[in-house]
CSV table of C-alpha atoms and ligand atoms in Angstrom, one decimal:
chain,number,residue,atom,x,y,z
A,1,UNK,CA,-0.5,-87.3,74.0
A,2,UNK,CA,-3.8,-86.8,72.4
A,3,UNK,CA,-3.0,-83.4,71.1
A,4,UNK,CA,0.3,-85.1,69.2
A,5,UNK,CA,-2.1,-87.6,68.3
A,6,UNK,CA,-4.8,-85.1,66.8
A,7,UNK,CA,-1.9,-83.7,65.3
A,8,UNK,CA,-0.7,-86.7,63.6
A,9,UNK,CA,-4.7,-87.1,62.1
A,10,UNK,CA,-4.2,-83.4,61.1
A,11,UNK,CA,-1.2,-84.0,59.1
A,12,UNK,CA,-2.5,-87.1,57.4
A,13,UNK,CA,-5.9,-85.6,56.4
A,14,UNK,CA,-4.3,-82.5,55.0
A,15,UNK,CA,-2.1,-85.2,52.9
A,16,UNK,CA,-5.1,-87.2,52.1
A,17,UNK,CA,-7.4,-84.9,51.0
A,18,UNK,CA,-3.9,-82.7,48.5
A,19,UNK,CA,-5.2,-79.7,51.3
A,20,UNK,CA,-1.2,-79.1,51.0
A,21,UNK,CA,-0.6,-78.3,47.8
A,22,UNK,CA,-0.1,-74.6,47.0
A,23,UNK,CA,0.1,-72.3,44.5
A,24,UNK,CA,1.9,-71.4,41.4
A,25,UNK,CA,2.2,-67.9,40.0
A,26,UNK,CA,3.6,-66.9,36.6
A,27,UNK,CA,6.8,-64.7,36.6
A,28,UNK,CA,6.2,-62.5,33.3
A,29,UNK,CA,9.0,-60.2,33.0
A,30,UNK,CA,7.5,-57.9,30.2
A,31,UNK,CA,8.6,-54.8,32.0
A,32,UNK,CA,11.5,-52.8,32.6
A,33,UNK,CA,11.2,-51.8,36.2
A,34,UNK,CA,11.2,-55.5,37.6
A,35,UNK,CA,13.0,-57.2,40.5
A,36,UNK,CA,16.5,-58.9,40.3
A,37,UNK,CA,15.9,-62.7,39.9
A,38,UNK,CA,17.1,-63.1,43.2
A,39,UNK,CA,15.0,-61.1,44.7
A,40,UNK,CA,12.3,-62.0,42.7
A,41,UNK,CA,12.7,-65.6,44.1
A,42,UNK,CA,13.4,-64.6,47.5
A,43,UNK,CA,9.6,-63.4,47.3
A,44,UNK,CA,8.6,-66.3,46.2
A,45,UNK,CA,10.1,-68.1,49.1
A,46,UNK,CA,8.8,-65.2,51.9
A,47,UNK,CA,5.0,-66.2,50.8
A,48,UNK,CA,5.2,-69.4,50.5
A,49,UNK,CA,4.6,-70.1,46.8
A,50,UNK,CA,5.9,-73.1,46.0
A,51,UNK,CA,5.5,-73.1,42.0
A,52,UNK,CA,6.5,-70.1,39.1
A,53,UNK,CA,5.5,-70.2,35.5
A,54,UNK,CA,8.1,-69.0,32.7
A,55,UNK,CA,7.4,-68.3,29.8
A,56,UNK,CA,11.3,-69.5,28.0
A,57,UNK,CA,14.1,-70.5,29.2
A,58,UNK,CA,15.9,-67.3,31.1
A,59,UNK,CA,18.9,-68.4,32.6
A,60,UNK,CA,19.6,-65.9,35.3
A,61,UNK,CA,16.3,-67.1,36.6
A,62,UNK,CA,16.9,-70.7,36.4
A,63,UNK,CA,20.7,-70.1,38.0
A,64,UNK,CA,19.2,-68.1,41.1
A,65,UNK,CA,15.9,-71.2,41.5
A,66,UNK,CA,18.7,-73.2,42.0
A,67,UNK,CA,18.3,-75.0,45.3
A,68,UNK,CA,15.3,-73.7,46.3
A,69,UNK,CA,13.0,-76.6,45.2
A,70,UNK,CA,10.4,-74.0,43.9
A,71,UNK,CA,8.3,-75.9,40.9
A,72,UNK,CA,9.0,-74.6,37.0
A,73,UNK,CA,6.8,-74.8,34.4
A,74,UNK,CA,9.6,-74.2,31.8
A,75,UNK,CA,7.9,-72.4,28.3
A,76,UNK,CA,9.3,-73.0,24.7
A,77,UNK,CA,8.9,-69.8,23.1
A,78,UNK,CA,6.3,-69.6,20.0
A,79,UNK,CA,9.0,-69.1,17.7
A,80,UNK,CA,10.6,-72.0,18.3
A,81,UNK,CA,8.3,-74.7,18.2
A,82,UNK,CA,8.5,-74.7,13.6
A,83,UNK,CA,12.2,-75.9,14.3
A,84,UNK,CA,12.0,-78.2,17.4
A,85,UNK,CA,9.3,-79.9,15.1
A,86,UNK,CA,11.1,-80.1,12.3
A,87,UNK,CA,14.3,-81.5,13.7
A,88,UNK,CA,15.3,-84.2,16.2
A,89,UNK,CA,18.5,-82.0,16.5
A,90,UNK,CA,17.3,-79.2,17.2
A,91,UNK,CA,15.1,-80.3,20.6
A,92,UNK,CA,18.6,-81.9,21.7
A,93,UNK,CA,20.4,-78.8,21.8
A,94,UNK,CA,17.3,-76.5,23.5
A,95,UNK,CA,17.6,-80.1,25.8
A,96,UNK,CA,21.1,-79.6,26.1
A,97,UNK,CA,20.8,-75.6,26.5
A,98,UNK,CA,18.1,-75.1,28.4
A,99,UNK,CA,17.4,-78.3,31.0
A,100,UNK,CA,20.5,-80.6,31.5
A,101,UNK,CA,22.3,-77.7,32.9
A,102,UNK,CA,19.8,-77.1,35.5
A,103,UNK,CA,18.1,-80.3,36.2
A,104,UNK,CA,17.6,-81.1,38.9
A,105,UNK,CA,18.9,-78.6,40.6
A,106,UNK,CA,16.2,-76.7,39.3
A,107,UNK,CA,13.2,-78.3,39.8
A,108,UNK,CA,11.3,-78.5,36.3
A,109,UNK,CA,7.9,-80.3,36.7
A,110,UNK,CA,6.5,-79.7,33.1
A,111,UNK,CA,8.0,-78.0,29.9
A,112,UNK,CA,5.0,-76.4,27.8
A,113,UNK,CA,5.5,-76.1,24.4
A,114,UNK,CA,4.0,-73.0,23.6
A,115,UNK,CA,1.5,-70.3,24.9
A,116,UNK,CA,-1.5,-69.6,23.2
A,117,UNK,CA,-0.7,-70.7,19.9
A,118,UNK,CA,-2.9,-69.4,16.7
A,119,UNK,CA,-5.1,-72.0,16.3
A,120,UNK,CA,-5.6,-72.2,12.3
A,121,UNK,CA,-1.9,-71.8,11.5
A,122,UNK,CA,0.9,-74.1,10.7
A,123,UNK,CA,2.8,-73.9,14.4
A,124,UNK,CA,-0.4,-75.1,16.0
A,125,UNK,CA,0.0,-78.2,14.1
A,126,UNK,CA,3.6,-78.7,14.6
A,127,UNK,CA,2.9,-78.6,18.8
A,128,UNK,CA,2.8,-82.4,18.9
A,129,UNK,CA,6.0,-83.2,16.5
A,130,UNK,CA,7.9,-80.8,18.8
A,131,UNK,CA,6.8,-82.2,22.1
A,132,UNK,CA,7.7,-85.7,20.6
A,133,UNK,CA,10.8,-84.6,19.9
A,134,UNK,CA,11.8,-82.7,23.2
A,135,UNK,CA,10.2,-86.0,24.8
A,136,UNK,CA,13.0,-88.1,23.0
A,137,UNK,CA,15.4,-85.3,23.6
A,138,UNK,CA,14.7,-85.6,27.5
A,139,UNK,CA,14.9,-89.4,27.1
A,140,UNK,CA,18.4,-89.5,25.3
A,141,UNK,CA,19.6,-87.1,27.8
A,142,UNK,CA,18.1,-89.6,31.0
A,143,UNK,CA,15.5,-87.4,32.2
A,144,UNK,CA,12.9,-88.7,30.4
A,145,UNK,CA,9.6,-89.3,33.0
A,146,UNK,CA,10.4,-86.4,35.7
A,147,UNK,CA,10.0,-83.8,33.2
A,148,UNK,CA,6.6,-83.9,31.4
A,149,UNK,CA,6.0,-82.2,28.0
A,150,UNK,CA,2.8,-80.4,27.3
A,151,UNK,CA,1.2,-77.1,26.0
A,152,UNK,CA,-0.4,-74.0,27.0
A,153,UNK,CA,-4.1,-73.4,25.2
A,154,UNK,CA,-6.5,-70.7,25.2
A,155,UNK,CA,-10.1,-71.7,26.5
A,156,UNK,CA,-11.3,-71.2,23.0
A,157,UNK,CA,-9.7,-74.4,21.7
A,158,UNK,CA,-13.1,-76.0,22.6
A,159,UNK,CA,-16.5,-74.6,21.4
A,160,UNK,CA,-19.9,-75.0,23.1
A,161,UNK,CA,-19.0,-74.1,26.5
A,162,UNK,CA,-22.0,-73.8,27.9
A,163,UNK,CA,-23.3,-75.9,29.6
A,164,UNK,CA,-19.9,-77.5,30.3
A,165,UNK,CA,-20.8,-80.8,29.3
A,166,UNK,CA,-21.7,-80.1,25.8
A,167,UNK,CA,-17.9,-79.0,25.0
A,168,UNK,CA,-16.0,-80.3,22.0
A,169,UNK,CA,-12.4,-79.3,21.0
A,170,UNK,CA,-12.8,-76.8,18.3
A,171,UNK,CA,-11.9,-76.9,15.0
A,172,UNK,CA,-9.1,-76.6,13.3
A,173,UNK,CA,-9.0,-80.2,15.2
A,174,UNK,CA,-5.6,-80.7,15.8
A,175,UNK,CA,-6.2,-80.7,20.2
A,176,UNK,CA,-7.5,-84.8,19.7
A,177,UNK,CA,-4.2,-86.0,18.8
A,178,UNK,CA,-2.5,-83.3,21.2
A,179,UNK,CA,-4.5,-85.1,24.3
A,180,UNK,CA,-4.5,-88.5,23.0
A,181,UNK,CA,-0.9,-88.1,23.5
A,182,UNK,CA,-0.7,-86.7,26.8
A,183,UNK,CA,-3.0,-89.5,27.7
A,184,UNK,CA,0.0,-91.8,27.1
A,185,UNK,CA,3.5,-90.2,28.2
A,186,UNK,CA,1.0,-89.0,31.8
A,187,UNK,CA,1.0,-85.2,31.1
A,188,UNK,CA,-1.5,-83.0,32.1
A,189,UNK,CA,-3.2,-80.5,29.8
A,190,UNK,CA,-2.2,-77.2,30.9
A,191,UNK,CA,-4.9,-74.3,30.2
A,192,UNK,CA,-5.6,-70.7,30.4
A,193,UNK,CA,-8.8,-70.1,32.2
A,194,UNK,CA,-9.7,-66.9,32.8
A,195,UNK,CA,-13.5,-66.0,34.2
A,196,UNK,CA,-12.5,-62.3,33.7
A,197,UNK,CA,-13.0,-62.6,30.3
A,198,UNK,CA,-15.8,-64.1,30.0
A,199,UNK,CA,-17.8,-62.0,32.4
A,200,UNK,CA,-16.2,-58.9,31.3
A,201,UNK,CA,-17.9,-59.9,27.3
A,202,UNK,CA,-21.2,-61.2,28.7
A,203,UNK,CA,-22.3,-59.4,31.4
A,204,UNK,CA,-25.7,-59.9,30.4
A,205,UNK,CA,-25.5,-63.7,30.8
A,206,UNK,CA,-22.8,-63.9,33.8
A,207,UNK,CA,-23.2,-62.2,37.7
A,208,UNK,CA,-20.2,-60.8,39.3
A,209,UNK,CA,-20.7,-63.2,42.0
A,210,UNK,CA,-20.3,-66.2,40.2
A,211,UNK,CA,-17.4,-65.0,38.3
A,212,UNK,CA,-15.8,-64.0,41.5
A,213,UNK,CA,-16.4,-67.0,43.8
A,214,UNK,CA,-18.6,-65.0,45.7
A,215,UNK,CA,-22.3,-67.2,46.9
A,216,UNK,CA,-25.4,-66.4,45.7
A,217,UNK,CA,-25.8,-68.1,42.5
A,218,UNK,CA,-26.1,-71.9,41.2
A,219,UNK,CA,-26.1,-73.2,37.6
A,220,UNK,CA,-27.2,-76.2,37.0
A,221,UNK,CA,-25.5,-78.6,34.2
A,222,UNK,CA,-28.7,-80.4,32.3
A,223,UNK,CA,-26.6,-82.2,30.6
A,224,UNK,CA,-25.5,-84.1,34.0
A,225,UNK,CA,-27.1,-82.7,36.8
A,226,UNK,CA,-24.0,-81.3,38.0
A,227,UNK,CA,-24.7,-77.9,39.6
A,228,UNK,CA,-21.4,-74.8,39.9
A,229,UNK,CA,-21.5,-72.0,42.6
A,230,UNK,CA,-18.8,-70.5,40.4
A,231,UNK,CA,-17.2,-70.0,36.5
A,232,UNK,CA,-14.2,-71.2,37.0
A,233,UNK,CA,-15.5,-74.3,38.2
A,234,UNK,CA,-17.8,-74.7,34.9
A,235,UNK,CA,-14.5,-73.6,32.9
A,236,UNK,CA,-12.3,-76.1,34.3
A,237,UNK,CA,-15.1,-79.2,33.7
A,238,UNK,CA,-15.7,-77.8,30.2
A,239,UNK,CA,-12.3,-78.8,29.1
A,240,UNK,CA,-12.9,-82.1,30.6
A,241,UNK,CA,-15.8,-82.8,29.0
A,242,UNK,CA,-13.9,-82.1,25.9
A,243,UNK,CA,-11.0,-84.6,26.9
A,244,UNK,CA,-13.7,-87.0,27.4
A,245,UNK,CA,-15.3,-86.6,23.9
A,246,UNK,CA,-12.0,-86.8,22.4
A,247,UNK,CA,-11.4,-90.0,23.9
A,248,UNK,CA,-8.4,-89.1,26.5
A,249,UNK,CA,-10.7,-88.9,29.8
A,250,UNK,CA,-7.7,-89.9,31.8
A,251,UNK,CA,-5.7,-86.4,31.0
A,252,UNK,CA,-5.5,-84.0,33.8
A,253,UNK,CA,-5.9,-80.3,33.8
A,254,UNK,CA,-4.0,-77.9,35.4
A,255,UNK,CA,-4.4,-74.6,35.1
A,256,UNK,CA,-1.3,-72.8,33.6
A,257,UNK,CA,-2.8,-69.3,34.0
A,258,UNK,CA,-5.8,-67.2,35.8
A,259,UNK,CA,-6.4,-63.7,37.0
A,260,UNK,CA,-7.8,-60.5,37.4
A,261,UNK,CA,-7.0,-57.2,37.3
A,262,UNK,CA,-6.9,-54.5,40.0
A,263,UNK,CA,-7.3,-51.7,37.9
A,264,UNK,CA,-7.5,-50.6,34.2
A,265,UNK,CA,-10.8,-51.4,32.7
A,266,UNK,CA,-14.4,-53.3,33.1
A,267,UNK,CA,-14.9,-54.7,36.5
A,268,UNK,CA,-11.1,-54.4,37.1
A,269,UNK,CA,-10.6,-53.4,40.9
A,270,UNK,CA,-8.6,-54.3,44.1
A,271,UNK,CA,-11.9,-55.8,45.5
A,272,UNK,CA,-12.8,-58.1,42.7
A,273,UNK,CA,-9.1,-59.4,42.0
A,274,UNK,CA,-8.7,-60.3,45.5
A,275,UNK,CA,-11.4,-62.2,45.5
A,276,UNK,CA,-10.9,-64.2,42.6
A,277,UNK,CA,-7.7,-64.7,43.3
A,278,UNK,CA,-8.4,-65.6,46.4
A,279,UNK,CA,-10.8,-68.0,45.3
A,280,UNK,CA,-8.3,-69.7,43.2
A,281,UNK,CA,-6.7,-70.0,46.0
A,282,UNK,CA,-8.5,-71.9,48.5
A,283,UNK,CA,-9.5,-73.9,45.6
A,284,UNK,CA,-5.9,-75.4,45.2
A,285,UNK,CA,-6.0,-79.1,46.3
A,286,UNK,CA,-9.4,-79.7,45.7
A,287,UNK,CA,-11.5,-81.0,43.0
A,288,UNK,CA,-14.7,-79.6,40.5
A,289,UNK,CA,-18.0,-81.0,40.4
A,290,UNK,CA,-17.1,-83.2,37.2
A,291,UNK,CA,-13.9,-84.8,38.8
A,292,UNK,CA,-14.0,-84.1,42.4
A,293,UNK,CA,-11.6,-86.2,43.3
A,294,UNK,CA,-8.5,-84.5,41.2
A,295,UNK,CA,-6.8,-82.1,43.3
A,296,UNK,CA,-6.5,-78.9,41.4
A,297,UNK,CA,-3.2,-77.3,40.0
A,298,UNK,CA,-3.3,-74.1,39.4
A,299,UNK,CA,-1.0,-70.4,38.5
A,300,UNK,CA,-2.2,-67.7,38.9
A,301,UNK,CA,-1.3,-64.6,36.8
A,302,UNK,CA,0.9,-62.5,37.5
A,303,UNK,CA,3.5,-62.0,40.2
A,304,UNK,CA,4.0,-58.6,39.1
A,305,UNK,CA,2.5,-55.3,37.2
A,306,UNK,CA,4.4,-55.6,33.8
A,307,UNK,CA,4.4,-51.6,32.6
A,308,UNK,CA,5.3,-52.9,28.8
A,309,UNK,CA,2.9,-55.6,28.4
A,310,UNK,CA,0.9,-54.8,25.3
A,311,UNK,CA,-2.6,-54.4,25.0
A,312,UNK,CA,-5.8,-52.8,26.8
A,313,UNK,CA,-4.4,-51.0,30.4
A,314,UNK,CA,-5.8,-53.9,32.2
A,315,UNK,CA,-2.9,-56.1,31.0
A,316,UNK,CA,-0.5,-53.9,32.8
A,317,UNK,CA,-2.8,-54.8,36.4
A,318,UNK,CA,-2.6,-58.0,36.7
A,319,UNK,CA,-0.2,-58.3,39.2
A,320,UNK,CA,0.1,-58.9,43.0
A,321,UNK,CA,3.3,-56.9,43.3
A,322,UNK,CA,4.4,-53.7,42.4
A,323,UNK,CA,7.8,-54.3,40.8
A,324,UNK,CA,9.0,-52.3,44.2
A,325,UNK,CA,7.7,-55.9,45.4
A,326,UNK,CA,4.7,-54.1,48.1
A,327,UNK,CA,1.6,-55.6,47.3
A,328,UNK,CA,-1.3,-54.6,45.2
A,329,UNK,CA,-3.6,-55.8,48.0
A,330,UNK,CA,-3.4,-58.2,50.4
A,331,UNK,CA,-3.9,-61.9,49.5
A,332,UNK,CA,-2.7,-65.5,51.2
A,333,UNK,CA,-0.4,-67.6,49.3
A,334,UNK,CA,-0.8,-70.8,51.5
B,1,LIG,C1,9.3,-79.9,42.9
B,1,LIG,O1,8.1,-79.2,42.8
B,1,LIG,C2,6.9,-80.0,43.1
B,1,LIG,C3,5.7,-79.1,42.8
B,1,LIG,O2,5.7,-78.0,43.7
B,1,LIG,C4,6.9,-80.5,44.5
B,1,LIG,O3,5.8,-81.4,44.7
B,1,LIG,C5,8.2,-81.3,44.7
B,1,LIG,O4,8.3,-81.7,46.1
B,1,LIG,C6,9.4,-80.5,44.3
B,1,LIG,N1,10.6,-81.3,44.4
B,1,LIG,C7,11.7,-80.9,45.1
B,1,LIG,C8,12.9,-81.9,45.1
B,1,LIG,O5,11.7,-79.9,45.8
């Protein structure tokens, strides 16, 4: 009786405090030597990761998430995002195309519109017209509310970083109206965060430790007192201190991607991803030092090694599988 009973407290803290929420991890299929989506899925499944990332709409992965209540964050392609602006027509049919077919068998939790958009050019400033429009699209076809519209950004759409309080969104300004707007329809802000980076360009300034969620260092925020054992943490509250200067402190953040790599380049090793990554992690479900209280979302990148992803070498290690789907190195899902 009192172990069902410590049970039962078990349960409902782990509810309480998010502790349940897991991960997400970004499909990216830039690579010829990939799983089937049904296998790819069924991996999904066998480690417990209960949320994928795509980056557009492929069907034959949609068809086999049918049914297995896995969470999509469902990309609009770069290219497209000039026409869904431009016409309400057009975000009916990518609507009718691309989500009333599989909603809700499959289940889509946001659709971003766009990855890492150019920040000075004209489809940067057409991100809000086309997530009006898919948002009325969604509506018209009744599944307005379930599904919420957002984008993928780059850290660099704010400036003065450090310390994370002092961050603005950058200019060209078009981010204010972006997150005024999510502040309305609910949506979070989805970002790529990635600590890699940044210690792999200022290794002067930035310990491995800290960049890896290993102890041994402490910054302290002046601007608030507020004091990080690790980047990602900073990171994360820098982007909220921007949402809070642009007058949308309500807007969540989720993280839409984050990694390391295993092998290829500066700092990239087996040792260092795994524990990032595994940082990440255990992070899941809890908050940052600015807004403790928000459980974090997060997807991690990648689920695989994509051998034709452009780019340094690095970009081709990213992954926690081998497309012959052993793993890189060991790491817990859950
Ligand atoms: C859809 O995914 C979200 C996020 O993982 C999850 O909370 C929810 O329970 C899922 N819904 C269904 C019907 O499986």
């Amino acid at each position: 009786m009192l172990a069902r009973a410590l049970l039962v407290i078990g349960v409902l803290a782990t509810i309480l405090t998010g502790g349940v929420q897991s991960i997400g991890v970004c499909n990216g299929m830039i690579g010829n030597d990939l799983p089937s989506p049904q296998d790819v899925v069924q991996l999904y499944r066998s480690k417990g990761i209960s949320n994928m990332r795509i980056y557009a709409p492929h069907s034959d992965v949609m068809e086999a998430l049918r049914g297995s209540g896995i969470g999509l964050v469902l990309g609009v392609d770069n290219g497209d995002i000039l026409g869904l602006a431009a016409s309400q027509a057009s975000a009916a049919s990518w609507v009718q195309t691309n989500v009333s077919p599989f909603y809700p068998g499959v289940n889509i939790t946001y659709i971003s519109v766009g990855n890492e958009v150019q920040q000075d050019g004209v489809v940067a400033t057409s991100i809000l017209s086309a997530m009006q429009n898919l948002e009325a699209a969604l509506a018209a076809a009744g599944i307005s509310g379930h599904i919420k519209v957002s984008t993928c950004v780059r850290l660099d759409v704010i400036t003065n970083s450090f310390p994370p309080s002092m961050a603005t969104f950058a200019k060209p300004n078009y981010m204010p109206n972006i997150v005024l707007h999510l502040a309305t329809t609910g949506a979070p802000l989805l970002v790529n965060v990635y600590p890699y980076f940044a210690y792999r360009d200022n290794q002067k300034d930035i310990s491995l430790n800290y960049a890896t969620f290993q102890p041994g260092t402490t910054v302290r925020d002046d601007g608030n007192g507020l004091v990080y054992t690790n980047l990602f943490d900073a990171m994360v509250d820098a982007i909220h201190a921007a949402l809070e200067k642009a007058k949308a402190p309500s807007v969540r953040v989720v993280v839409s991607e984050s990694g390391w790599p295993s092998a290829g380049g500066t700092a990239a090793s087996v040792q260092n991803a795994q524990a990032y990554n595994q940082g990440v992690i255990n992070h899941v479900g809890k908050g940052t030092p600015k807004k403790p209280d928000e459980p974090l979302e997060a997807y991690l990148f990648a689920m695989f090694n994509e051998n034709q992803k452009p780019g340094e070498l690095t970009e081709r290690n990213f992954g926690f599988f081998y497309p012959s789907q052993s793993p890189v190195y060991p790491i817990t899902f859950k």
